[in-house]
C-alpha positions as YAML, in Angstrom:
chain: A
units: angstrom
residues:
- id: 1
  name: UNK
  ca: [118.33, 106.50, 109.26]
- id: 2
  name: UNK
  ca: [118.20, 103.75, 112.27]
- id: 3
  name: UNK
  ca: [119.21, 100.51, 111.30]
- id: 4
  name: UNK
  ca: [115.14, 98.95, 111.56]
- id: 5
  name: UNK
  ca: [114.44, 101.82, 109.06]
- id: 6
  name: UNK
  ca: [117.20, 100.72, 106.15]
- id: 7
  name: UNK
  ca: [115.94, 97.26, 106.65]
- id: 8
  name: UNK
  ca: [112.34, 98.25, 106.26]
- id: 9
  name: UNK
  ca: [113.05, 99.85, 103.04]
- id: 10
  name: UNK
  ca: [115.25, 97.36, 101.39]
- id: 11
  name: UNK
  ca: [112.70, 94.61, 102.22]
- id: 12
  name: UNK
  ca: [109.70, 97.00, 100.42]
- id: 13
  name: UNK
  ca: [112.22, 97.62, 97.80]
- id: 14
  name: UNK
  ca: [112.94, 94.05, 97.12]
- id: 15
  name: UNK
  ca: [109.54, 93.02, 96.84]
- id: 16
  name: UNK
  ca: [108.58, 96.50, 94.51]
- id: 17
  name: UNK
  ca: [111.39, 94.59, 92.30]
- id: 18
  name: UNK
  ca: [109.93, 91.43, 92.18]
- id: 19
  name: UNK
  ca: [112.48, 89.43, 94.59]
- id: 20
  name: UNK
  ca: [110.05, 87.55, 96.32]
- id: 21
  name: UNK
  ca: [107.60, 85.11, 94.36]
- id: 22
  name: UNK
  ca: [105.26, 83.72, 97.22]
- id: 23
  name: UNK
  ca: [103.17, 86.20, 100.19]
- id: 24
  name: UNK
  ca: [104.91, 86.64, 103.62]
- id: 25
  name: UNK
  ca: [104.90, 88.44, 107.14]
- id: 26
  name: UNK
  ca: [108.10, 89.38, 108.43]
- id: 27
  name: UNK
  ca: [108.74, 91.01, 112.13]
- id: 28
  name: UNK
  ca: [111.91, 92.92, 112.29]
- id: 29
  name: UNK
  ca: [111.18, 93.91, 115.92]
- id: 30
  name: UNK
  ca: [108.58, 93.93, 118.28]
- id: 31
  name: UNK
  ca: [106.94, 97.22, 116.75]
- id: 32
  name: UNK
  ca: [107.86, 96.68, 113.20]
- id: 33
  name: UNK
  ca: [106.23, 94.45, 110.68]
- id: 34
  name: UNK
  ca: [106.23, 93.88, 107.24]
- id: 35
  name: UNK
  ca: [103.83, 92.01, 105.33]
- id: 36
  name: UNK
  ca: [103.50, 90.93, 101.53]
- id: 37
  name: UNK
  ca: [100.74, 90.42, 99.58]
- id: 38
  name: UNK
  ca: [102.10, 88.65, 96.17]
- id: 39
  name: UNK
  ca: [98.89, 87.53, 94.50]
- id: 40
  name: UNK
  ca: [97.78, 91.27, 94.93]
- id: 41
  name: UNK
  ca: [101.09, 93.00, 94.88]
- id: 42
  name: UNK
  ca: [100.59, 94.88, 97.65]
- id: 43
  name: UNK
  ca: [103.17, 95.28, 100.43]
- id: 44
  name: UNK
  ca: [102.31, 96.66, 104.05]
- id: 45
  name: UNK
  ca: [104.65, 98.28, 106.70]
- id: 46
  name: UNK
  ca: [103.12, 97.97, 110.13]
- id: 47
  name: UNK
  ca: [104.20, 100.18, 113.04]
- id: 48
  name: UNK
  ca: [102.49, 98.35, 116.00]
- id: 49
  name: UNK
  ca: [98.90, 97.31, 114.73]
- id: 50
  name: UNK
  ca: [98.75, 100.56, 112.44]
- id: 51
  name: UNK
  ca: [99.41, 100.65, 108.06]
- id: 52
  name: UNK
  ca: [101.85, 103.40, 108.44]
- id: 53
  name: UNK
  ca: [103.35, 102.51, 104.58]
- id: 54
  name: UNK
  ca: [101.59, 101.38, 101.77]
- id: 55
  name: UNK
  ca: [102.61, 100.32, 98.67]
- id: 56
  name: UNK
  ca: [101.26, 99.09, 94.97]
- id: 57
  name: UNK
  ca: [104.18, 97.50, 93.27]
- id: 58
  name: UNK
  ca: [101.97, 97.48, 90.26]
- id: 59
  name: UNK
  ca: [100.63, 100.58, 90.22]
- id: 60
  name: UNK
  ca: [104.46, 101.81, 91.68]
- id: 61
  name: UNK
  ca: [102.28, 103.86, 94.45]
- id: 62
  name: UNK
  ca: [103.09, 104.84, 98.03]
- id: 63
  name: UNK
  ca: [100.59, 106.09, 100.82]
- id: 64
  name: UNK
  ca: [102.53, 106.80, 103.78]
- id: 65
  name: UNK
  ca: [100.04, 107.58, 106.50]
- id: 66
  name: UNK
  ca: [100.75, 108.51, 110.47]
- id: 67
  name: UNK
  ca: [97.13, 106.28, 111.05]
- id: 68
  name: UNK
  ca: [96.23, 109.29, 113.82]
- id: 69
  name: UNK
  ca: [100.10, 108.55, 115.75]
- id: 70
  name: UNK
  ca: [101.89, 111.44, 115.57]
- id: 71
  name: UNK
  ca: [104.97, 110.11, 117.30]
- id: 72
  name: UNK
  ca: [108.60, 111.39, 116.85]
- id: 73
  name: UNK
  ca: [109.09, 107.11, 116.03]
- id: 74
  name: UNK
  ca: [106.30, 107.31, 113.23]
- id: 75
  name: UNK
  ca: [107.50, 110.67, 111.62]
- id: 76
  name: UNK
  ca: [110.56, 108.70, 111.50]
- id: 77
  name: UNK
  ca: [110.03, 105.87, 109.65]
- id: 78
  name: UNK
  ca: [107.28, 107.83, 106.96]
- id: 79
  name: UNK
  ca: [110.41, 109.90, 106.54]
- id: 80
  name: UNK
  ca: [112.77, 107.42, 105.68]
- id: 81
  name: UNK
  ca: [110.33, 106.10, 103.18]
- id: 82
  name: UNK
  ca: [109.69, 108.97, 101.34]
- id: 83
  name: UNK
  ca: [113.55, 109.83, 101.35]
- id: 84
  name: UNK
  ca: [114.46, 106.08, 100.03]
- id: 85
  name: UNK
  ca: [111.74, 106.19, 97.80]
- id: 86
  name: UNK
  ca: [111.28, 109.70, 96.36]
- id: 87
  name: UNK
  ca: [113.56, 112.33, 95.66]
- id: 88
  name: UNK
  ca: [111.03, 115.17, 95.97]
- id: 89
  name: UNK
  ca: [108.78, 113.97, 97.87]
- id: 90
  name: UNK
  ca: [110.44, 115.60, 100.72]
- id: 91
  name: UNK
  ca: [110.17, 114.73, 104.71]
- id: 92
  name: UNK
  ca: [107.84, 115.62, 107.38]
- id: 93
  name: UNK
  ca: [108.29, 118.08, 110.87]
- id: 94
  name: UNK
  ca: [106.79, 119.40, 113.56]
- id: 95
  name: UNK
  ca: [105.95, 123.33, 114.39]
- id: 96
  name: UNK
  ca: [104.12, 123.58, 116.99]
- id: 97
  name: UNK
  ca: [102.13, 120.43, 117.88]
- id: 98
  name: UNK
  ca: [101.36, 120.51, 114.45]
- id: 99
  name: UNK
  ca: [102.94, 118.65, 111.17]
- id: 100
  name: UNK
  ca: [104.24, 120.18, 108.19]
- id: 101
  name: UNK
  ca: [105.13, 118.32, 105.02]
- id: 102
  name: UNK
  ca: [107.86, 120.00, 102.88]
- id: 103
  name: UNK
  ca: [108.88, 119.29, 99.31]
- id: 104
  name: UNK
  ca: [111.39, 120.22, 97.06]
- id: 105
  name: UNK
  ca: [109.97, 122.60, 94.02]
- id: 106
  name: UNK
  ca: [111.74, 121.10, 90.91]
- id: 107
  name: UNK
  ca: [111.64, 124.22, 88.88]
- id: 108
  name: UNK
  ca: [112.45, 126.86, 91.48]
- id: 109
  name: UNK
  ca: [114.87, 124.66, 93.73]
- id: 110
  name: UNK
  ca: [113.16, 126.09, 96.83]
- id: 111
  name: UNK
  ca: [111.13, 124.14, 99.29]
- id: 112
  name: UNK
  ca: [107.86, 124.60, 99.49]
- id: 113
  name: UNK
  ca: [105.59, 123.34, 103.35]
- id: 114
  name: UNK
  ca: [101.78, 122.41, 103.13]
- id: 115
  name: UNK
  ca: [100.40, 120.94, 106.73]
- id: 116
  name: UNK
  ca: [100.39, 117.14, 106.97]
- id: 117
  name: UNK
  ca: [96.79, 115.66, 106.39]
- id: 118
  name: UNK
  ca: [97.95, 112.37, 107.90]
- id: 119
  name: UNK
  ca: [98.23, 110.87, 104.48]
- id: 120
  name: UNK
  ca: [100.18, 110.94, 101.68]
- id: 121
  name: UNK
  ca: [100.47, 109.13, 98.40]
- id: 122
  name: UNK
  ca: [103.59, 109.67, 96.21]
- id: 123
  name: UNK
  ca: [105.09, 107.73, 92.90]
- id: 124
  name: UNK
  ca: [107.93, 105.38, 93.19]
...
């Protein structure tokens, strides 16, 4: 993972654990922005102007979402999440123009690849 990426998910992390007690927007470059919601417990990872991560720290919910940018920076960073966040969630790739989600099958140990709806909402 790039450096911006690890920070992005320990700053969601920290606030899924309850390290932060007041709302806040933080830019960690001039694409990346995080912003927390504490009163609803919702924390947002922007990628430009776009919600590329979601996530419910109540609930303990994730939407990652490529927000119609299918760009080798945003297949990136929803990677990262769902590897720091989700052991089977799996990653993302391209084939062809188009975008493939894989995931780990827990009972077989194989991996299993479904196309990439632009969204995707996982357990943390």
């Amino acid at each position: 993972m790039r450096k911006i990426e690890d920070k992005l998910c320990e700053i969601v992390d920290e606030c899924r654990r309850g390290k932060f007690t007041k709302s806040f927007s933080k830019r960690l470059s001039k694409r990346d922005r995080v912003e927390y919601d504490h009163e609803g417990s919702q924390v947002t990872v922007f990628l430009w102007r776009s919600p590329i991560v979601r996530v419910n720290t109540k609930e303990k919910r994730m939407i990652v979402q490529s927000c119609g940018h299918e760009s080798n920076t945003t297949k990136s960073r929803l990677n990262s999440f769902m590897q720091y966040f989700g052991s089977q969630v799996g990653g993302i790739y391209q084939k062809n123009w188009v975008w493939y989600r894989w995931q780990r099958e827990p009972l077989t140990e194989t991996d299993k690849s479904v196309e990439f709806n632009g969204k995707y909402e996982f357990s943390i």
